[in-house]
PDB file of C-alpha atoms in Angstrom:
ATOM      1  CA  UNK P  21      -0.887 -13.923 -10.568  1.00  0.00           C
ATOM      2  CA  UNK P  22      -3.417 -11.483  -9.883  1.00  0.00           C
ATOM      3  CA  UNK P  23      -6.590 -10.317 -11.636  1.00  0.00           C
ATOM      4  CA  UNK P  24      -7.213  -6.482 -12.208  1.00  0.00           C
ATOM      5  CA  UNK P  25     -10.275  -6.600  -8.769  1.00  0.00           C
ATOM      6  CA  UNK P  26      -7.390  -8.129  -6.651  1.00  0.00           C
ATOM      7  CA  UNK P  27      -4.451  -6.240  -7.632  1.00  0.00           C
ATOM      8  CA  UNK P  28      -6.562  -2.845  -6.575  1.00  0.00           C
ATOM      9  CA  UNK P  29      -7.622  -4.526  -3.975  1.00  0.00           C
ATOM     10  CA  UNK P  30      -3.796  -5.001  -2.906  1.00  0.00           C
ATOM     11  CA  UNK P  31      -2.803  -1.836  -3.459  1.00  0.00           C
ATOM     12  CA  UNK P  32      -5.956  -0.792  -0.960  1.00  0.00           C
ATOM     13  CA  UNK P  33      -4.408  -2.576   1.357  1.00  0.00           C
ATOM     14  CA  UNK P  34      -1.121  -2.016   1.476  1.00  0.00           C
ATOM     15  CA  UNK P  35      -2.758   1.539   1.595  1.00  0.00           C
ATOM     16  CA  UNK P  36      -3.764   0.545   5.143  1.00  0.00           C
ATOM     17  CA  UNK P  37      -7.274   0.633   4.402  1.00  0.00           C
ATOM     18  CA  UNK P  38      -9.813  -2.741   5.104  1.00  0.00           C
ATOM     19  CA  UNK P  39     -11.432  -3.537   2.012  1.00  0.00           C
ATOM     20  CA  UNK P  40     -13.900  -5.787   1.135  1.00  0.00           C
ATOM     21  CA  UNK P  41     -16.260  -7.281  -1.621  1.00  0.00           C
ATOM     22  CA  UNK P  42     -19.593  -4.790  -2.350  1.00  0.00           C
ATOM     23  CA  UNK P  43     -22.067  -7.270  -1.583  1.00  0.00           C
ATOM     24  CA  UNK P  44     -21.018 -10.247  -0.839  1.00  0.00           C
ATOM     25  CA  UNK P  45     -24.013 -11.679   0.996  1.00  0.00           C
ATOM     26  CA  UNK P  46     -24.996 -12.551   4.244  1.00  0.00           C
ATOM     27  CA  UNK P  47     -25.529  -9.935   6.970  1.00  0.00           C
ATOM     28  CA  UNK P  48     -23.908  -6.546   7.095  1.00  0.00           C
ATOM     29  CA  UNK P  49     -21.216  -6.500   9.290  1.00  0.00           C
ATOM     30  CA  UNK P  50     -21.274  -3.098  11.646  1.00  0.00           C
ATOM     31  CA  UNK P  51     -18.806  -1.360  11.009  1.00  0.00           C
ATOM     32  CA  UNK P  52     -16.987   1.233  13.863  1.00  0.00           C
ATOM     33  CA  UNK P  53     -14.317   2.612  10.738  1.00  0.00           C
ATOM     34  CA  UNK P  54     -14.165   3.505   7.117  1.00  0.00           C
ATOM     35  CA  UNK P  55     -14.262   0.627   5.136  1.00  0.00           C
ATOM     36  CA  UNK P  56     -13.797   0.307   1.458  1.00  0.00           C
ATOM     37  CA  UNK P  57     -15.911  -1.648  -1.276  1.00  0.00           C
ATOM     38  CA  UNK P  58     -14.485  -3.122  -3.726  1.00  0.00           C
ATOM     39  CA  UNK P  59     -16.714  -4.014  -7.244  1.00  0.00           C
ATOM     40  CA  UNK P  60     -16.688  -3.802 -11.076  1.00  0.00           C
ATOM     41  CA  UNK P  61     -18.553  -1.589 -12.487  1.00  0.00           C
ATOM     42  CA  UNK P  62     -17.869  -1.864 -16.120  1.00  0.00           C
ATOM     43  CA  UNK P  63     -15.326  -3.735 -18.759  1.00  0.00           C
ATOM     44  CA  UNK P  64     -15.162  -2.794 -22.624  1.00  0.00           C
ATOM     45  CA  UNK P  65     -12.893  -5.087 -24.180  1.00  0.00           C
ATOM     46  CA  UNK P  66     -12.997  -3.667 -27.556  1.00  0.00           C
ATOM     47  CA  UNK P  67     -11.632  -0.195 -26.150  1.00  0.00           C
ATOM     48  CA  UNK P  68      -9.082  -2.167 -23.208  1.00  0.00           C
ATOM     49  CA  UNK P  69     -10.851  -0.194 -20.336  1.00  0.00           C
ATOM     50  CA  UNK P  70     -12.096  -1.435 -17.070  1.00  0.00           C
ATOM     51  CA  UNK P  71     -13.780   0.638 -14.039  1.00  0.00           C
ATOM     52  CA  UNK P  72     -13.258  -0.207 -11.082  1.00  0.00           C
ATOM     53  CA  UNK P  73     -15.874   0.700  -8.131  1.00  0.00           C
ATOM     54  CA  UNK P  74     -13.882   1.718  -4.731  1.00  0.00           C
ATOM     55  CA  UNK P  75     -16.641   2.807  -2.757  1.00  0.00           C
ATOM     56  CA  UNK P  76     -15.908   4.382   0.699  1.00  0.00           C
ATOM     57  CA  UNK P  77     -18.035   3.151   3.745  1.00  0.00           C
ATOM     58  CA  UNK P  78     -18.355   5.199   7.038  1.00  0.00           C
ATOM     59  CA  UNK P  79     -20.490   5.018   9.958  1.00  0.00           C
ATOM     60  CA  UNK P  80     -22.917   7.660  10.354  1.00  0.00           C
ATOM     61  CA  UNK P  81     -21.404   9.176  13.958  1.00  0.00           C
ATOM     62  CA  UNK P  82     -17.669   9.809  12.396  1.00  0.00           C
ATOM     63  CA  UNK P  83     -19.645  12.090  10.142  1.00  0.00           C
ATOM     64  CA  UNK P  84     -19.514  12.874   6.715  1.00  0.00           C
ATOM     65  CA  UNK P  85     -16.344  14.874   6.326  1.00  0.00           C
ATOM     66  CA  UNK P  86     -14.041  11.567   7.248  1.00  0.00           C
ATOM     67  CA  UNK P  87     -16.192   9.584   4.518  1.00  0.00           C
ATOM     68  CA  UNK P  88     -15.213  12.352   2.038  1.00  0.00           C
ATOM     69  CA  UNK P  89     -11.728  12.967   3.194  1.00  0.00           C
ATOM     70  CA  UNK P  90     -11.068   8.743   2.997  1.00  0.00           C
ATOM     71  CA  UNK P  91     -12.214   8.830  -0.533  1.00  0.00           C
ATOM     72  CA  UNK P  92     -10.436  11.403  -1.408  1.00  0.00           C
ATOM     73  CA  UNK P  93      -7.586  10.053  -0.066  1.00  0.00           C
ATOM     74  CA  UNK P  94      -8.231   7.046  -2.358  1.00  0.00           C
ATOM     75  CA  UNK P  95      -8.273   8.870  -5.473  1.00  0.00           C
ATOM     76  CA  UNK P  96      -4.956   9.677  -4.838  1.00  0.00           C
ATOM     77  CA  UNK P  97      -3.877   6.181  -4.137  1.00  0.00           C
ATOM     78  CA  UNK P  98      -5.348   4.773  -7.204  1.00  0.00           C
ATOM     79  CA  UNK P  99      -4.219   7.765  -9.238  1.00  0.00           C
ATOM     80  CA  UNK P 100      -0.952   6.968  -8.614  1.00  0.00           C
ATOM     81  CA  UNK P 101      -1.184   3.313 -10.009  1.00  0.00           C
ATOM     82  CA  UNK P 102      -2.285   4.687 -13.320  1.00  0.00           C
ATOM     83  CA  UNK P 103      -5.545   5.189 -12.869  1.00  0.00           C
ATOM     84  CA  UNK P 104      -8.407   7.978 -14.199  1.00  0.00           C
ATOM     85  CA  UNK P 105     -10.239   8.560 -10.956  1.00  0.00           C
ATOM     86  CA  UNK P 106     -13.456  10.120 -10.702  1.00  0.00           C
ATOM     87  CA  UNK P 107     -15.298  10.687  -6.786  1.00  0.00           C
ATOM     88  CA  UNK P 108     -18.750  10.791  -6.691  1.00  0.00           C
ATOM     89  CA  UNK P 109     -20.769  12.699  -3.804  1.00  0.00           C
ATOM     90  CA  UNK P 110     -21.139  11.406  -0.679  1.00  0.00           C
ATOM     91  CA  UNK P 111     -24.725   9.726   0.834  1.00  0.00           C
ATOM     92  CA  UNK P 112     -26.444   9.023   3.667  1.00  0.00           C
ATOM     93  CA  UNK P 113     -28.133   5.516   3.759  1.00  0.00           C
ATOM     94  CA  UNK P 114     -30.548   6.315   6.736  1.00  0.00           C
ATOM     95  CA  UNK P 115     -31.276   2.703   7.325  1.00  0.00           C
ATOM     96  CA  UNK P 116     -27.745   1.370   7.904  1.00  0.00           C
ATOM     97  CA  UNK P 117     -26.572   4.559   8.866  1.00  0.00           C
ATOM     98  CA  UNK P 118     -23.946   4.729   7.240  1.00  0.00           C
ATOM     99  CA  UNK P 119     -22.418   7.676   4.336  1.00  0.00           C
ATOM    100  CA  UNK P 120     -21.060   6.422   1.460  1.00  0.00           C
ATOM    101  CA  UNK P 121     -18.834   7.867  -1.332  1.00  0.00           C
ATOM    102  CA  UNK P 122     -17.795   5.864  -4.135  1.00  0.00           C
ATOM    103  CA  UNK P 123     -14.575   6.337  -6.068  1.00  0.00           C
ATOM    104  CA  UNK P 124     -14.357   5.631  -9.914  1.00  0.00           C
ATOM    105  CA  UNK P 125     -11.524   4.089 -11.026  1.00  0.00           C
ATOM    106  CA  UNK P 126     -10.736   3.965 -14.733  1.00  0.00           C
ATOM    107  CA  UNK P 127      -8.031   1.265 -16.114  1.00  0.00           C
ATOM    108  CA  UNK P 128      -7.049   1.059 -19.668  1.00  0.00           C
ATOM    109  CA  UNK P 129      -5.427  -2.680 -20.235  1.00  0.00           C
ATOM    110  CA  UNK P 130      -7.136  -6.362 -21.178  1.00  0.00           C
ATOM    111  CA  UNK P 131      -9.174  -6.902 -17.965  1.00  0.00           C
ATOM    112  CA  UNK P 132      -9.382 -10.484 -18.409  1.00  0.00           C
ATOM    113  CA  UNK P 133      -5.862 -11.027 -17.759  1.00  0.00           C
ATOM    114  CA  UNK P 134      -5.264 -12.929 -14.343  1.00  0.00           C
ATOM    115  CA  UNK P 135      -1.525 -11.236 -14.449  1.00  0.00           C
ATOM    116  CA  UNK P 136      -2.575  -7.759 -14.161  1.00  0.00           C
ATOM    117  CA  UNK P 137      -0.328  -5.468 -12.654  1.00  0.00           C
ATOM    118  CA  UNK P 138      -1.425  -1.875 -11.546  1.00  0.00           C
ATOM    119  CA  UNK P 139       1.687   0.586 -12.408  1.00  0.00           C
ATOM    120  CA  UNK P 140       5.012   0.325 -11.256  1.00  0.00           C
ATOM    121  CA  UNK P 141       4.077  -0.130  -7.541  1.00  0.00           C
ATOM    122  CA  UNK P 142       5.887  -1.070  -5.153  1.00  0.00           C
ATOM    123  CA  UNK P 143       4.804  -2.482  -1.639  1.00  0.00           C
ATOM    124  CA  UNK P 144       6.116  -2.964   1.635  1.00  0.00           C
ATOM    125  CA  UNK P 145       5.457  -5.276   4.787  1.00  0.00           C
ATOM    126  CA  UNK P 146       7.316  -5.601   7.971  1.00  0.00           C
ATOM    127  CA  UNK P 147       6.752  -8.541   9.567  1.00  0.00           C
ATOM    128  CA  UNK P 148       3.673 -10.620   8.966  1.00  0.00           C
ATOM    129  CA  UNK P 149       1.302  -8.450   9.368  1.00  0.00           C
ATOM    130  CA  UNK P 150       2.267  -4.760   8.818  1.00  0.00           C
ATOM    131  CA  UNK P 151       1.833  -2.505   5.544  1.00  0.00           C
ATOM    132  CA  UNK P 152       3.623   0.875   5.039  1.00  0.00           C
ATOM    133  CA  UNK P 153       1.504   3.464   2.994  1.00  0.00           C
ATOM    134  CA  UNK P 154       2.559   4.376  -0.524  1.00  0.00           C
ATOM    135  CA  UNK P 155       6.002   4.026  -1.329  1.00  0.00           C
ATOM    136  CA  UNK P 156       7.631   6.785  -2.859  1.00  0.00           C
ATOM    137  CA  UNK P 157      11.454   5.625  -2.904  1.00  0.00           C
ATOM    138  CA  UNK P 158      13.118   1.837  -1.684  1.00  0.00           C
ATOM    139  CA  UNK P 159      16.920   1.625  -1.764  1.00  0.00           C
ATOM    140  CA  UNK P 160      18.960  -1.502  -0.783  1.00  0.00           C
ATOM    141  CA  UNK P 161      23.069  -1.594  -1.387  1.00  0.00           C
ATOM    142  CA  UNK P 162      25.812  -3.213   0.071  1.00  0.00           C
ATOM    143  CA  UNK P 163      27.765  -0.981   2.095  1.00  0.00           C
ATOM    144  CA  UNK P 164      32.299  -1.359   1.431  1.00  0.00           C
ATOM    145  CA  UNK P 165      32.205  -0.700   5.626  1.00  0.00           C
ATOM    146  CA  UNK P 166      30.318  -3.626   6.275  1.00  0.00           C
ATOM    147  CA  UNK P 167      32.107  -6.253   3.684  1.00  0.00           C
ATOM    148  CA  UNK P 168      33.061  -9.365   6.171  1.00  0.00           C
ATOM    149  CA  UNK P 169      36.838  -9.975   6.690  1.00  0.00           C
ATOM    150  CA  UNK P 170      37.714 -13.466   4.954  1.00  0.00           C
ATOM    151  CA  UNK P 171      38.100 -15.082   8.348  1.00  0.00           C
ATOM    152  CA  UNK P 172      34.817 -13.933  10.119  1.00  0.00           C
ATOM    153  CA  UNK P 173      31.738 -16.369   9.850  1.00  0.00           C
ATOM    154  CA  UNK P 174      29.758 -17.585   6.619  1.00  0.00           C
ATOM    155  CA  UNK P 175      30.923 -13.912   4.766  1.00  0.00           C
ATOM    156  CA  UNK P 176      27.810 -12.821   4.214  1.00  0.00           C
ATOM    157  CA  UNK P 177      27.948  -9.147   2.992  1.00  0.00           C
ATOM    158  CA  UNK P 178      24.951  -6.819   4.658  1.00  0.00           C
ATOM    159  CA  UNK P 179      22.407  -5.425   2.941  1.00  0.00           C
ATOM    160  CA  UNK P 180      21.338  -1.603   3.916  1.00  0.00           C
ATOM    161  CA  UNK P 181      17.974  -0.257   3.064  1.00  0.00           C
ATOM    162  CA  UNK P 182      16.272   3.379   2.742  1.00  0.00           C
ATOM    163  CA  UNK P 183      12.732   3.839   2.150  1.00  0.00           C
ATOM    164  CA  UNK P 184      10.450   6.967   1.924  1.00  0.00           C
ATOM    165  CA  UNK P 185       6.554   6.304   2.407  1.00  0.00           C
ATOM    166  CA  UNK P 186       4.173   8.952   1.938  1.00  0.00           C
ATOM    167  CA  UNK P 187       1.219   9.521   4.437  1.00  0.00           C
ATOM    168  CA  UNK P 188      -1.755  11.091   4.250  1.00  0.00           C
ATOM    169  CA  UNK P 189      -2.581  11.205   7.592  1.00  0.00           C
ATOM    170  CA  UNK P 190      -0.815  11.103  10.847  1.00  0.00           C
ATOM    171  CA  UNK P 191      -1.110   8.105  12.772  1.00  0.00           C
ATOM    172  CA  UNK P 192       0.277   5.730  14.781  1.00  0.00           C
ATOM    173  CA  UNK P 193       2.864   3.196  13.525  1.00  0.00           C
ATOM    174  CA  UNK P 194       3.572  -0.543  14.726  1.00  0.00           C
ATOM    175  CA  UNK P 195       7.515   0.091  15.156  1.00  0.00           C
ATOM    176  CA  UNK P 196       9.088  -3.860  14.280  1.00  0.00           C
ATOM    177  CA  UNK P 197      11.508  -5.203  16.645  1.00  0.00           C
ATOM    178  CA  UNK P 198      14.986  -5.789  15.323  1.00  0.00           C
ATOM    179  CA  UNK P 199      16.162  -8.857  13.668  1.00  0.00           C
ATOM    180  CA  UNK P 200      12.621  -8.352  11.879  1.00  0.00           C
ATOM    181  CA  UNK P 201      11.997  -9.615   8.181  1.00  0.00           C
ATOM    182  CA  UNK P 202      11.024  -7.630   5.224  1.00  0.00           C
ATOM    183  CA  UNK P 203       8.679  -8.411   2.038  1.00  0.00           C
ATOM    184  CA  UNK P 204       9.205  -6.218  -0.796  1.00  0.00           C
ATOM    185  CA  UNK P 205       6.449  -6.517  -3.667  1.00  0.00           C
ATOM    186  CA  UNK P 206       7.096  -4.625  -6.850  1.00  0.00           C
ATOM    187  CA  UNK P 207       5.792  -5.545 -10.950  1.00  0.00           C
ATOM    188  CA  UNK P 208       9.145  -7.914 -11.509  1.00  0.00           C
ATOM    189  CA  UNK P 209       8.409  -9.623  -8.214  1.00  0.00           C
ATOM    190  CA  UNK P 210       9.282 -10.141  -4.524  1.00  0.00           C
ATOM    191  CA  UNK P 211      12.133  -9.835  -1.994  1.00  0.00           C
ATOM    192  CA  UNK P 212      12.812 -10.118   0.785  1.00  0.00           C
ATOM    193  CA  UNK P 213      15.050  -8.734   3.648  1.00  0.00           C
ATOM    194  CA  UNK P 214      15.941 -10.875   6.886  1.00  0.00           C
ATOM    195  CA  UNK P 215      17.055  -9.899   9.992  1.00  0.00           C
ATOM    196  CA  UNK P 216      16.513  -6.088   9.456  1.00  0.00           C
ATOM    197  CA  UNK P 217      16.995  -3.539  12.225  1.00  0.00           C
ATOM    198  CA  UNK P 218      16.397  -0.116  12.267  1.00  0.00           C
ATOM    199  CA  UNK P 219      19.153   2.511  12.374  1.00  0.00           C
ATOM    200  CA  UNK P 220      17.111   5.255  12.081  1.00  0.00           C
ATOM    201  CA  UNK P 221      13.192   7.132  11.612  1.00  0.00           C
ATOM    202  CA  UNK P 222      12.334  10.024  10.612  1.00  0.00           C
ATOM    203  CA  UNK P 223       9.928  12.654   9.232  1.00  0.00           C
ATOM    204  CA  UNK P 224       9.799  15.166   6.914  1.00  0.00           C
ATOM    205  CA  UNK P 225       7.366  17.486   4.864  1.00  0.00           C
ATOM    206  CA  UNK P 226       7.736  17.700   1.078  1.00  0.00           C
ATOM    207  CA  UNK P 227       5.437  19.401  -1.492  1.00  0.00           C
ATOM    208  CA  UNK P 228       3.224  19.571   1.156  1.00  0.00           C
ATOM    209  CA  UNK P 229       2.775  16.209   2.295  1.00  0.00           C
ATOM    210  CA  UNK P 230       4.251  13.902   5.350  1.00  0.00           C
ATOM    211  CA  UNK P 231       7.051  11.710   4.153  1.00  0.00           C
ATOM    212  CA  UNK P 232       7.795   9.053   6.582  1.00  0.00           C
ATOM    213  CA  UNK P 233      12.043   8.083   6.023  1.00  0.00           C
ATOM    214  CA  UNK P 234      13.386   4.435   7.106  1.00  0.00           C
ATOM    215  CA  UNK P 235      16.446   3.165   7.279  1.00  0.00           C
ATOM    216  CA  UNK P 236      18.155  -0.042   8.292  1.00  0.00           C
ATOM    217  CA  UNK P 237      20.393  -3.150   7.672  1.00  0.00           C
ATOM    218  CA  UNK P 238      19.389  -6.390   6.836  1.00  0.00           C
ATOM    219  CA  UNK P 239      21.844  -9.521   7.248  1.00  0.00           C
ATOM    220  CA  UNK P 240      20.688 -11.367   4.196  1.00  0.00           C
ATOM    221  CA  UNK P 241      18.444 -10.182   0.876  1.00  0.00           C
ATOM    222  CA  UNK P 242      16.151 -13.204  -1.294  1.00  0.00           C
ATOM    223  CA  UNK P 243      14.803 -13.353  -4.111  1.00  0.00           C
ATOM    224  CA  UNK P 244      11.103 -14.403  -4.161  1.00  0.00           C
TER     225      UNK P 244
END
């Protein structure tokens, strides 16, 4: 169950981006990264719409074109979860020194629902702790080469998997070691893979953007 401020906020994310409330009190943190804000900016019930504030946060020495290029980025993201985006110029707040560029994010759906779901999105973690960036394809089947023989172990048939992430920028990946688990969150729910390796990586350009390719097998697949 998720309202419509966390389920962007998920998305964000799984994005790889650190997100946070827009004023939550207390002290500003310093920040050494881009950082996003997350806030509502307006609800109309009688018309189903809801805007959501994603407001990019950058310190003032990584300069203004990685504050722009972030929330750009972002409108993308939140595009592709259904959203009418609108990015707003970027400013310098001489006192914090920091730029900021905030990202309008328009939602038509009840936003007092605590089940909101954005799109058909799908998200994946390996491990505990580690996101992959938009997911553009995820594939599991079981394999007729890997069917166990009626006399070997518990008989538990394989699962392989395939999945294509899209990334916006190129940067370094936490590679999982094998017999690693998998969660897999998409709008009917969760699974999850156990005791994946890897078989293979690799990269590839299409319509003019990186797509990241994974593929593995997984001894056992659960439902969440």
């Amino acid at each position: 169950m998720a309202n419509i401020m966390e389920s962007v906020t998920m998305v964000l994310r799984a994005a790889g981006y650190r997100t946070g409330e827009a004023s939550p009190g207390g002290i500003m943190p310093e920040i050494t990264e881009p950082v996003v804000a997350v806030s509502l900016e307006h609800v109309d019930t009688s018309k189903q719409l809801v805007r959501i504030c994603a407001t990019v946060v950058s310190p003032l020495a990584l300069g203004s074109r990685l504050c722009e290029m972030k929330a750009l980025d972002i409108g993308r993201v939140l595009k592709n979860t259904g959203a009418d985006c609108k990015i707003e110029p970027c400013k310098l707040n001489p006192k914090t020194e920091v730029f900021w560029m905030p990202v309008m994010a328009t939602y038509q759906g009840n936003a007092l629902s605590e089940d909101w779901s954005v799109g058909n999105i799908c998200r994946i973690r390996f491990g505990s702790g580690y996101n992959l960036h938009t997911i553009n394809l995820f594939t599991t089947w079981q394999d007729e080469r890997d069917k166990p023989k009626e006399d070997e172990g518990s008989g538990e048939w394989p699962w392989r998997f395939r999945i294509e992430e899209r990334i916006d920028e190129i940067k370094e990946e936490n590679i999982p070691v094998n017999a690693f688990y998998m969660t897999i969150y998409f709008e009917g729910g969760t699974e999850y893979l156990r005791g994946c390796t890897l078989t293979g990586r690799k990269r590839t350009i299409q319509d003019g953007g990186l797509v990241q390719i994974w593929e593995g097998i997984a001894e056992r697949r659960d439902l969440g």
